[in-house]
Amino acid sequence: MDPFSADGELTTLHTYFHQCLYPAVLSYDLSPLSDSNKLPATILQLRAHLALNQYSEALSVCASNKGKVDFDAVAICARYMQAKDRGDGSSVTKASEEASALATKEGDNATVQILCGTVLAGTENEDEALELLSRHQGSLDAVALIIQIHLQQNRLDLAKKEAQSARKWAQDNLLVNIAESWVAMREGGEQYQSAYYVFEELAQAPATQSVKSLLSQAISEMHLGRLEESEAALKQAAELEPENELVKANQLVLLTLAGKRDEAAKAKPELEKSGFAQDLAEKKKEFQAACERYQPKFAA
Amino acid sequence: MQSPNMLTKFESKSSRAKGIAFHPKRPWILVSLHSSTIQLWDYRMGTLIDRFEEHDGPVRGIDFHKTQPLFVSGGDDYRIKVWSHQSRRCLFTLTGHLDYVRTVFFHHELPWIISSSDDQTIKIWNWQNRSLICTMTGHNHYAMCAQFHPKEDLVVSASLDQSVRVWDISGLRKKHSAPTTMTFEEQIARSNPNQADMFGNTDAVVKFVLEGHDRGVNWVAFHPTLPLIVSAGDDRLVKLWRMSETKAWEVDTCRGHFQNVSACSFHPHQDLILSVGEDKTIRVWDLNKRTAVQSFKRENDRFWVIAAHPEINLFAAGHDNGVMVFKLERERPASAVYQNQLFYITKEKHVRSYDFSKNIESPSMLSLKKIGSPWLPPRTLSYNPAERAILVTSSADGGSYELVALPRDATGAIEPTDTKRGTGNSAVFVARNRFAVFTKSNQQIDIKDLANSTTKTIKPPPGTTDIYFGGTGCLLMITATSVVLYDIQQKKQLAELQVNGVKYVVWSNDGLHAALLSKHNVTIVTKSLQQISTLHETIRIKSATWDDAGVLLYSTLNHVKYTLMNGDNGIVCTLDQTVYLQRVKGRNLYCLDRYAKPRILAIDPTEYRFKLALVKRNYDEMLNIIKTSSLVGQSIISYLQKKGYPEIALQFVQDPQTRFELALECGNLDVAVEMAKELDRPKLWTRLSLEALAHGNHPVVEMTYQKLRSFDKLSFLYLVTGDKDKLRRMAKIAEHRGDTSSRFQNSLYLGDVQNRVELLKELDLYPLAYLTAKSNGLSEECESILEATGMTEDQIKLPPMGEPTSIPKPIVPTFTSPWPAKVTSTSAFETALLGPGEEDVVATNSEDLEDEPVELEEGDDEDAAGWDMGEVDVDTSEDFINVESAEAGAGSSEADLWTRNSPVAADHAAGGSFETAMQLLNRQVGAVNFSPLEDRFMEIYQASRTLLPASVGLSPLVNYVRRTVNETDSRKLLPTIPRDLEHITTVDLVAGKTQMRTNKLEDGVRTFKGILHDVMLNAVGTQSEVSEAKQLIHTAAQYTLAMSIELQRRSLTGTSTDLSSFSDETKKRALELSAYFTVPEMEPNHVTLALFAAMNLAHKNKQLSSALSFANSVIEKGTNAKFKESARKIKAICERNPNDTLEIEFDQFAEFDVCAASYTPIYNGSPSVACPYDGSKYHQKYKGTVCKVCEVAQIGAPASGLRLTV
């Protein structure tokens, strides 16, 4: 059973992690935990390092525990994320291969499932990732990943099914709520509102406020057409982390949505390297290519 | 402590009420007054039914008989009267008491009356033989009250001697019951009456004397089932006594009244005691704990008596100024319906569910014993399916709510473990994990999450009394005079409707409509709170539920009724007890009764289904109903007639008279004739003749005239239809009848002169006969007349005569058949009724029913063909189904859906399919040059995607922003388009016009071109917006053109008005351009600007003729007073010498457009081409180039027109 489930010792830690309160995860005192829970807790802390882009910290811990499957999995993921941040394509491929290998060997290990699943999903091996993750035994993290992969593949129906079955056994667990909200954001209609409630609850309680939750709230508001409210939430997020690329990207979307052309034009260059900017740049090329098909004549 | 749940149902105003009695079945109450009157009230309708005034002085005791139409009264005139409320008179009077009679009661089965009196005795009377059968003595002060035991042969009495006595009257029963089986001892006892005491009282013996009150005892009563007695006395105490076979003892005392207690009673069903006193209070006590449960105080009136209804939860108390009827608690069980399940709270405060699909009641799921106070049932229940939780409110402690999770399986009444509670008057779920709590005292609504922490606070409108769910994320707030729809998210009021006193809100199953129930009104509204219909009921409305077809069923105190959306209503069934409707499914109406038990009422929905089908013109359904059910009745017929469907009503009627009326009304002569024959009454024939005449159906007219024996009319009818034979027969008939004037008439019609002359001769009217003969040239006849009269021709003076008129001959033998009248088309309904053999007819005749949809479809296809040039694959189905059925693999993204769902270029751009977007634009507006649209494309694309951070290490989830926010059907999803039409008109258009006014023309041209580009890639919802957009394109194009012309002029000569330094050619061109500047359509004040500039330039450069014409225009059209002033001056100057020094190409009188490329005139009639997008005109030679105005479209390209709606 999942050691993070509602009655487990690690509930708080797990909740912190998914509320994105990574510093709180890292400063969590592991000493009073029972021995069987120490390992999952440590892995969770390592994942918090990864979330904070502190790869070297994670890697050094893993190095000193080399040979233990869980730590190896973390190490692979850390290397993958590091490589991805640097745009180092060959390292990414290498990490993917490592992940695949470890998955075949130790596919029943929950840590391997989650971390290697992440790497595989991130390197376009979604089917392999799904196969690996489906072997989970009551791990909500795995379920959340599965849902996200389904959504990335635009399989709303499967994502929904997964969320529903998770809701049955995990009930009101925070992660289920969040994952359900991801699904809801795709589904739309009244579901937007439910997603908004979940995100807003997280974002507006001072204890659980984080950039991610604020951003999620802002996005749900954008989808609901409440641009002003969304702007306020985004501003809050930007105050917390002015350099966060996702915040900037969504700010650009919001400005565009609101028809604020000049401000949007100003915001765009700030986005240099991010995936969103790359996508836009690609689209621009596509546009110019499409223009080529027409040969306008101009009068003198 | 005023209790909030003493629910007063009726109050009367009168003098002091001393006695009260409920009728056991009808909603009646008898009140005996200190003023000698007895009143009979209907407390449900609030009307006084009758008054009985035969007593002399106050009437203190009163009682209804349980089964007979009788009641008894006793008063200060020492008399006991027995009345019939049917014949409304006193039947007889029982005399024997020697002082005031205090109370009178009927025995529950024997024909006995018990009375207590100030003469210290209690007497038992037989009202059948009107005799006194027993006198019970023993009290040594006034006997204030005496009652029979409800089952046993006991009597209890109270007296001012401070004692309560229990009497055994079994002896009396034996003595007076029929001598069936009599034991030997009894026979001895009966034969030995001497062994009785000195007063002969063996019949009633004192069993117990209860002492404990230390003042006089005013009232005493037995418990309906338990061996308990309650008494009330002047010592301000209510005492509870228990008795066994052998003894009786005091159990406890209820202390609290601070004045004499006048009367007391046990609650008929619950463990409660009620008492009233001169301290102006009604108090309710817990029977088991003897603690006060609640109390109700009246300002000024002392209470004298209390009575409980034997069956229903109703009480009445009499006071100094009348009577009040009240309930102790609400009987409406708290309940909520979700899909096929009903959740409700039983009288034991257990939560149960009921499954409508299986008709199964679950065992108890939860016990709410601990919620609220023990004597208060929960008020409302709200159910949250997502969390499987309920929210229960109770009015205890000034209002409180409790959030409880339901267990997964119903295993019995377990105590809830984890509950959240708080104070508030109403609480409802508003979303999956939010609920709203309303507190009346501080007028505040808190939105709370499931952890019970407040996330939002809302101030409702002042005077709010209740809140209800108002659709997702919305609340309905109820005030005394209105209902307000409030959006919790946006924190704003969406709508308000003036409706008085709404108490309940019932949503339809599809959530589109709601019924607002007030005490006497039902108002049906849409989900946006627009009123659809309203109806009034004189009887109190209790509950309502929606049929799946949109019919509202509602219950009053005694009926279940229905109402359609259009307000048509009627009765479904009558009720013998009040129920609260929950759900209707087929012929079953599910409801909860006052004991919170689910009940199923079988109803006949035929009538309202039929009416609904009629309203919706669903003839098949109607036919089906007629065939399968017996739908005959006066109400349906008159309904159909009233609603203008006589031909349908005709199908239901058997009664010939009604059939005749209906047949006339719908013009069905065949039926009318048939019925008239059957009835054969002159009046009907007359009416039929009129109707047939109006139809031109002369055979029917003829028949009716024959029936009516209207010979003259008949003759005339034959004349006009040209039926000579019949006319001749009419002449014969007239002769036969000896009706000379008719004969004359007929001979006139027939042109039969001979006959006429004969007739006149017969009547000895020889002069007329002669004249007739003479004028028709019958000389022989003339002579014979002269002969007969003995006169000669000379003696007669004749006026000059012309030719005899000849009778015109009928040209068309109309009589053979009636004129072809317009075929009365049999209604679709009738043809349908004819049966399956005639189905072809139905198909062809019922055009408006069946052909229309077909046509519509065709229309759609054509439309589709129209934008087929969009060629964009709209074949949603195949791929789409694939996606759903496939087991694994990636699906298509929402962006792909957008391009499939829409033929609008902007939607394709948003979907990222730039190529198809361009193709669309190319076909729609001939767009070829897309580079000016690059920013717009990118803008739309980047506004339609948000990036939602999800799991660590994975890329964010892309979500697609929709303009169809409420849509979930993937075939209708559409992207949001930034800078919509409203934005453009309110921001950009205004900015552009400002730039025109402030003379920033370069910026202006840019703005208007931007508008043209933004509109080209845009989407709107309605046709009116489409035309608005078209107008906007035109305006922007005109302004762009105007500004470009002026800019061109400035590039030649700058802003100086003095052109003397330039060459003639430049000068000429500048003057022309300034003239053309005035041509494009702009706002009047902008045109004025152009005219003024042109006038000044022309004037300065001695173009006085042009200047004059501009000046005239300024004066005529100008919007600026100053400009007009100077125009007048210039006009004055120019008029002296209206000549231009330089000839320019500008004819002020000619109509022309300005070519947007060369800025030269295109006169009306000369060849030109236009931009397919903005409509700017060009000389022929520019065909095929890119439009100078929009810079996108190709001039003269074939185009189908811009598409902005899906």
Coordinates of C-alpha atoms in Angstrom, one line a residue, chain B residues 676-1011:
Chain B
A676 CA -79.0 18.5 -36.5
K677 CA -80.9 15.6 -38.0
E678 CA -80.5 13.7 -34.8
L679 CA -81.7 16.7 -32.7
D680 CA -84.1 18.2 -35.2
R681 CA -84.7 21.5 -33.5
P682 CA -85.7 24.6 -35.6
K683 CA -83.1 26.7 -33.8
L684 CA -80.3 24.4 -34.8
W685 CA -81.6 24.3 -38.4
T686 CA -81.6 28.1 -38.5
R687 CA -78.0 28.3 -37.3
L688 CA -77.0 25.5 -39.6
S689 CA -78.6 27.3 -42.6
L690 CA -76.6 30.5 -41.8
E691 CA -73.4 28.6 -41.5
A692 CA -74.1 26.6 -44.7
L693 CA -75.0 29.8 -46.5
A694 CA -71.7 31.3 -45.5
H695 CA -70.0 28.2 -46.8
G696 CA -71.9 28.5 -50.1
N697 CA -73.1 24.9 -49.6
H698 CA -76.6 25.4 -51.0
P699 CA -77.8 21.7 -50.8
V700 CA -77.4 22.0 -47.1
V701 CA -79.1 25.4 -47.1
E702 CA -81.9 24.0 -49.2
M703 CA -82.4 21.1 -46.8
T704 CA -82.4 23.4 -43.8
Y705 CA -85.0 25.7 -45.5
Q706 CA -87.1 22.7 -46.2
K707 CA -86.9 21.6 -42.6
L708 CA -87.8 25.1 -41.5
R709 CA -90.5 25.4 -44.1
S710 CA -89.1 28.8 -45.2
F711 CA -90.8 28.7 -48.6
D712 CA -89.9 32.3 -49.6
K713 CA -86.3 31.7 -48.8
L714 CA -86.4 28.4 -50.6
S715 CA -87.8 30.1 -53.7
F716 CA -85.2 32.7 -53.7
L717 CA -82.5 30.1 -53.2
Y718 CA -83.8 28.2 -56.3
L719 CA -83.9 31.5 -58.2
V720 CA -80.3 32.3 -57.4
T721 CA -79.1 28.8 -58.1
G722 CA -81.1 28.7 -61.3
D723 CA -83.1 25.6 -60.4
K724 CA -86.3 26.3 -62.5
D725 CA -87.9 22.9 -61.9
K726 CA -87.8 23.3 -58.2
L727 CA -89.0 26.9 -58.6
R728 CA -92.0 25.6 -60.5
R729 CA -92.6 23.1 -57.9
M730 CA -92.5 25.9 -55.3
A731 CA -95.1 27.7 -57.4
K732 CA -97.3 24.6 -57.2
I733 CA -96.8 24.3 -53.5
A734 CA -97.7 27.9 -53.1
E735 CA -100.9 27.4 -55.0
H736 CA -101.5 24.3 -52.9
R737 CA -101.0 26.3 -49.8
G738 CA -103.2 29.1 -51.1
D739 CA -100.5 31.6 -50.3
T740 CA -101.2 34.2 -53.0
S741 CA -98.3 36.5 -52.3
S742 CA -95.9 33.5 -52.5
R743 CA -97.6 32.4 -55.8
F744 CA -97.1 35.9 -57.1
Q745 CA -93.5 35.9 -56.0
N746 CA -92.8 32.6 -57.7
S747 CA -94.5 33.6 -60.9
L748 CA -92.3 36.7 -60.9
Y749 CA -89.2 34.6 -60.4
L750 CA -90.3 32.3 -63.2
G751 CA -91.3 35.1 -65.5
D752 CA -94.7 33.4 -65.9
V753 CA -97.0 36.3 -67.0
Q754 CA -100.0 34.2 -67.7
N755 CA -100.0 32.8 -64.3
R756 CA -99.6 36.2 -62.8
V757 CA -102.6 37.6 -64.8
E758 CA -104.7 34.6 -63.7
L759 CA -103.7 35.2 -60.1
L760 CA -104.6 38.9 -60.3
K761 CA -107.9 38.1 -61.9
E762 CA -108.6 35.6 -59.2
L763 CA -108.2 38.2 -56.7
D764 CA -110.4 40.6 -58.6
L765 CA -107.5 43.0 -59.1
Y766 CA -108.6 43.5 -62.7
P767 CA -106.8 46.8 -63.3
L768 CA -103.5 45.2 -62.3
A769 CA -104.3 42.1 -64.3
Y770 CA -105.1 44.2 -67.3
L771 CA -102.0 46.2 -66.9
T772 CA -99.8 43.2 -66.6
A773 CA -101.4 41.6 -69.7
K774 CA -101.2 44.8 -71.7
S775 CA -97.6 45.5 -70.8
N776 CA -96.6 42.0 -71.8
G777 CA -98.5 42.2 -75.0
L778 CA -101.2 39.6 -74.2
S779 CA -103.9 41.3 -76.2
E780 CA -106.3 38.4 -76.0
E781 CA -106.1 38.4 -72.4
C782 CA -106.6 42.2 -72.3
E783 CA -109.8 41.8 -74.2
S784 CA -111.1 39.1 -72.1
I785 CA -110.5 41.2 -69.0
L786 CA -112.2 44.2 -70.6
E787 CA -115.0 41.9 -71.4
A788 CA -115.2 40.6 -68.0
T789 CA -115.2 44.0 -66.4
G790 CA -117.5 45.6 -69.0
M791 CA -115.2 48.3 -70.0
T792 CA -113.7 49.4 -73.3
E793 CA -110.2 50.2 -74.1
D794 CA -111.0 54.0 -74.5
Q795 CA -112.0 54.2 -70.9
I796 CA -108.6 53.3 -69.7
K797 CA -105.7 55.7 -69.5
L798 CA -102.4 54.0 -69.6
P799 CA -99.0 55.4 -68.9
P800 CA -96.5 55.0 -71.8
M801 CA -95.1 51.5 -71.7
G802 CA -91.7 50.1 -72.9
E803 CA -90.8 46.6 -74.0
P804 CA -91.7 43.8 -71.6
T805 CA -88.6 42.7 -69.7
S806 CA -87.4 39.2 -70.4
I807 CA -86.3 37.0 -67.5
P808 CA -82.6 36.3 -67.7
K809 CA -81.7 32.7 -68.1
P810 CA -79.3 31.0 -65.8
I811 CA -76.0 30.5 -67.5
V812 CA -74.5 28.0 -65.1
P813 CA -76.6 25.3 -63.6
T814 CA -75.4 26.1 -60.1
F815 CA -78.0 24.0 -58.5
T816 CA -76.5 20.8 -59.8
S817 CA -73.6 21.1 -57.4
P818 CA -72.3 23.7 -55.0
W819 CA -69.7 26.2 -56.0
P820 CA -66.3 24.6 -55.6
A821 CA -65.5 25.9 -52.1
K822 CA -62.0 25.9 -50.7
V823 CA -61.4 22.4 -49.5
T824 CA -61.3 22.5 -45.8
S825 CA -58.1 20.8 -45.2
T826 CA -58.5 18.1 -42.7
S827 CA -56.1 18.8 -39.9
A828 CA -53.1 16.6 -39.5
F829 CA -54.7 15.4 -36.4
E830 CA -57.9 14.3 -38.2
T831 CA -56.1 12.6 -40.9
A832 CA -53.9 10.9 -38.4
L833 CA -57.1 9.7 -36.7
L834 CA -58.4 8.2 -39.9
G835 CA -56.0 5.3 -39.3
P836 CA -52.9 3.8 -40.7
G837 CA -54.4 3.1 -44.1
E838 CA -54.4 6.8 -44.9
E839 CA -50.9 7.5 -43.8
D840 CA -49.9 8.7 -47.2
V841 CA -52.4 11.5 -46.8
V842 CA -50.9 12.5 -43.6
A843 CA -47.5 12.8 -45.1
T844 CA -48.6 15.0 -47.9
N845 CA -51.2 17.1 -46.0
S846 CA -49.3 18.0 -42.9
E847 CA -46.8 20.1 -44.6
D848 CA -46.0 22.3 -41.8
L849 CA -45.3 19.3 -39.6
E850 CA -43.2 17.0 -41.6
D851 CA -42.0 18.8 -44.6
E852 CA -40.5 21.6 -42.7
P853 CA -37.8 19.7 -40.9
V854 CA -36.8 18.0 -44.2
E855 CA -36.5 21.4 -45.8
L856 CA -34.4 22.6 -43.0
E857 CA -32.0 19.8 -43.6
E858 CA -31.8 20.6 -47.2
G859 CA -31.2 24.2 -46.3
D860 CA -28.4 23.2 -44.1
D861 CA -26.9 21.2 -46.8
E862 CA -27.1 24.0 -49.2
D863 CA -25.4 26.2 -46.7
A864 CA -22.7 23.7 -46.3
A865 CA -22.3 23.7 -50.0
G866 CA -22.1 27.4 -49.8
W867 CA -19.0 27.3 -47.8
D868 CA -17.8 24.2 -49.3
M869 CA -15.1 26.3 -50.8
G870 CA -13.8 26.3 -47.2
E871 CA -13.0 22.6 -48.2
V872 CA -11.9 22.3 -44.7
D873 CA -12.7 18.8 -43.6
V874 CA -15.8 19.0 -41.6
D875 CA -16.0 15.3 -41.5
T876 CA -16.0 15.2 -37.8
S877 CA -17.6 11.9 -37.3
E878 CA -15.1 9.3 -38.4
D879 CA -12.0 10.4 -36.7
F880 CA -13.9 11.4 -33.8
I881 CA -15.5 8.1 -33.2
N882 CA -12.1 6.6 -33.6
V883 CA -10.7 8.6 -30.9
E884 CA -13.3 7.4 -28.5
S885 CA -13.1 3.8 -29.3
A886 CA -9.4 3.4 -29.6
E887 CA -7.8 1.6 -26.8
A888 CA -4.5 3.4 -26.7
G889 CA -2.3 5.8 -28.6
A890 CA -2.6 9.5 -28.8
G891 CA -5.9 11.4 -29.6
S892 CA -6.4 14.5 -31.5
S893 CA -5.8 17.7 -29.6
E894 CA -8.5 20.3 -29.0
A895 CA -6.7 22.6 -31.5
D896 CA -7.5 20.0 -34.1
L897 CA -11.1 19.9 -33.0
W898 CA -11.3 23.7 -33.4
T899 CA -10.3 23.5 -37.1
R900 CA -12.8 20.7 -37.6
N901 CA -15.6 22.5 -35.8
S902 CA -15.4 25.9 -37.5
P903 CA -15.3 27.4 -41.0
V904 CA -14.1 30.7 -39.5
A905 CA -10.5 31.6 -40.4
A906 CA -9.7 32.9 -37.0
D907 CA -10.6 29.6 -35.4
H908 CA -8.2 27.9 -37.7
A909 CA -5.5 30.3 -36.8
A910 CA -6.2 29.6 -33.2
G911 CA -6.0 25.9 -33.8
G912 CA -2.6 26.5 -35.3
S913 CA -3.6 25.5 -38.7
F914 CA -2.4 28.6 -40.5
E915 CA -2.5 27.0 -43.9
T916 CA -6.2 26.3 -43.8
A917 CA -6.9 29.6 -42.3
M918 CA -5.2 31.3 -45.2
Q919 CA -7.0 29.1 -47.7
L920 CA -10.3 30.1 -46.0
L921 CA -9.4 33.8 -46.2
N922 CA -8.3 33.4 -49.8
R923 CA -11.6 32.0 -50.8
Q924 CA -13.8 34.2 -48.6
V925 CA -12.2 37.6 -49.2
G926 CA -9.6 36.9 -51.9
A927 CA -6.7 37.4 -49.4
V928 CA -3.3 36.9 -51.0
N929 CA -0.9 39.1 -49.1
F930 CA -0.7 37.6 -45.6
S931 CA 2.3 39.3 -44.1
P932 CA 0.3 42.2 -42.6
L933 CA -1.7 39.6 -40.8
E934 CA 1.3 37.9 -39.2
D935 CA 0.9 39.6 -35.9
R936 CA -2.8 38.9 -35.8
F937 CA -2.2 35.2 -36.6
M938 CA 0.4 34.9 -33.9
E939 CA -1.7 36.8 -31.4
I940 CA -4.7 34.6 -31.9
Y941 CA -2.5 31.5 -31.7
Q942 CA -0.8 32.5 -28.5
A943 CA -3.9 33.6 -26.8
S944 CA -5.5 30.3 -27.0
R945 CA -3.1 28.2 -25.0
T946 CA -2.2 28.2 -21.4
L947 CA 0.5 26.2 -19.8
L948 CA -0.5 24.4 -16.6
P949 CA 2.4 23.2 -14.4
A950 CA 1.8 19.6 -13.5
S951 CA 4.2 16.9 -12.4
V952 CA 7.8 17.7 -11.6
G953 CA 10.1 16.9 -14.5
L954 CA 7.4 16.8 -17.2
S955 CA 6.5 19.7 -19.5
P956 CA 3.5 21.7 -18.5
L957 CA 0.0 20.6 -19.6
V958 CA -1.2 22.7 -22.5
N959 CA -4.8 23.7 -22.1
Y960 CA -6.9 25.4 -24.7
V961 CA -8.8 28.5 -24.0
R962 CA -12.4 28.5 -25.3
R963 CA -14.9 31.1 -26.1
T964 CA -17.5 28.4 -25.6
V965 CA -16.8 28.3 -21.9
N966 CA -19.9 26.3 -21.0
E967 CA -19.6 23.8 -23.7
T968 CA -18.4 20.3 -23.2
D969 CA -19.5 18.7 -26.4
S970 CA -16.3 18.3 -28.3
R971 CA -18.1 19.0 -31.6
K972 CA -19.0 22.5 -30.5
L973 CA -15.8 23.6 -28.9
L974 CA -14.4 26.8 -30.3
P975 CA -11.3 28.9 -29.4
T976 CA -11.3 32.2 -27.8
I977 CA -10.3 35.1 -30.1
P978 CA -8.7 38.1 -28.5
R979 CA -9.8 41.6 -29.5
D980 CA -13.3 40.7 -30.2
L981 CA -15.7 42.9 -32.1
E982 CA -16.7 44.7 -28.9
H983 CA -13.1 45.4 -28.1
I984 CA -12.5 46.8 -31.6
T985 CA -15.5 49.1 -31.6
T986 CA -15.0 50.4 -28.1
V987 CA -11.2 50.8 -28.2
D988 CA -9.8 50.9 -31.6
L989 CA -12.6 52.5 -33.5
V990 CA -12.8 55.2 -30.9
A991 CA -9.0 55.7 -31.0
G992 CA -9.1 56.0 -34.8
K993 CA -11.7 58.6 -34.8
T994 CA -9.9 60.5 -32.1
Q995 CA -6.8 60.4 -34.3
M996 CA -8.9 61.8 -37.1
R997 CA -10.1 64.6 -34.9
T998 CA -6.7 65.4 -33.5
N999 CA -5.2 65.3 -37.0
K1000 CA -2.8 62.4 -36.4
L1001 CA -3.5 60.9 -39.7
E1002 CA -0.5 58.5 -40.0
D1003 CA -1.6 56.9 -36.7
G1004 CA -5.2 57.0 -37.9
V1005 CA -4.4 55.1 -41.1
R1006 CA -2.5 52.5 -39.1
T1007 CA -5.4 52.1 -36.6
F1008 CA -8.0 51.7 -39.3
K1009 CA -5.9 49.2 -41.2
G1010 CA -5.4 47.4 -37.9
I1011 CA -9.1 47.3 -37.5

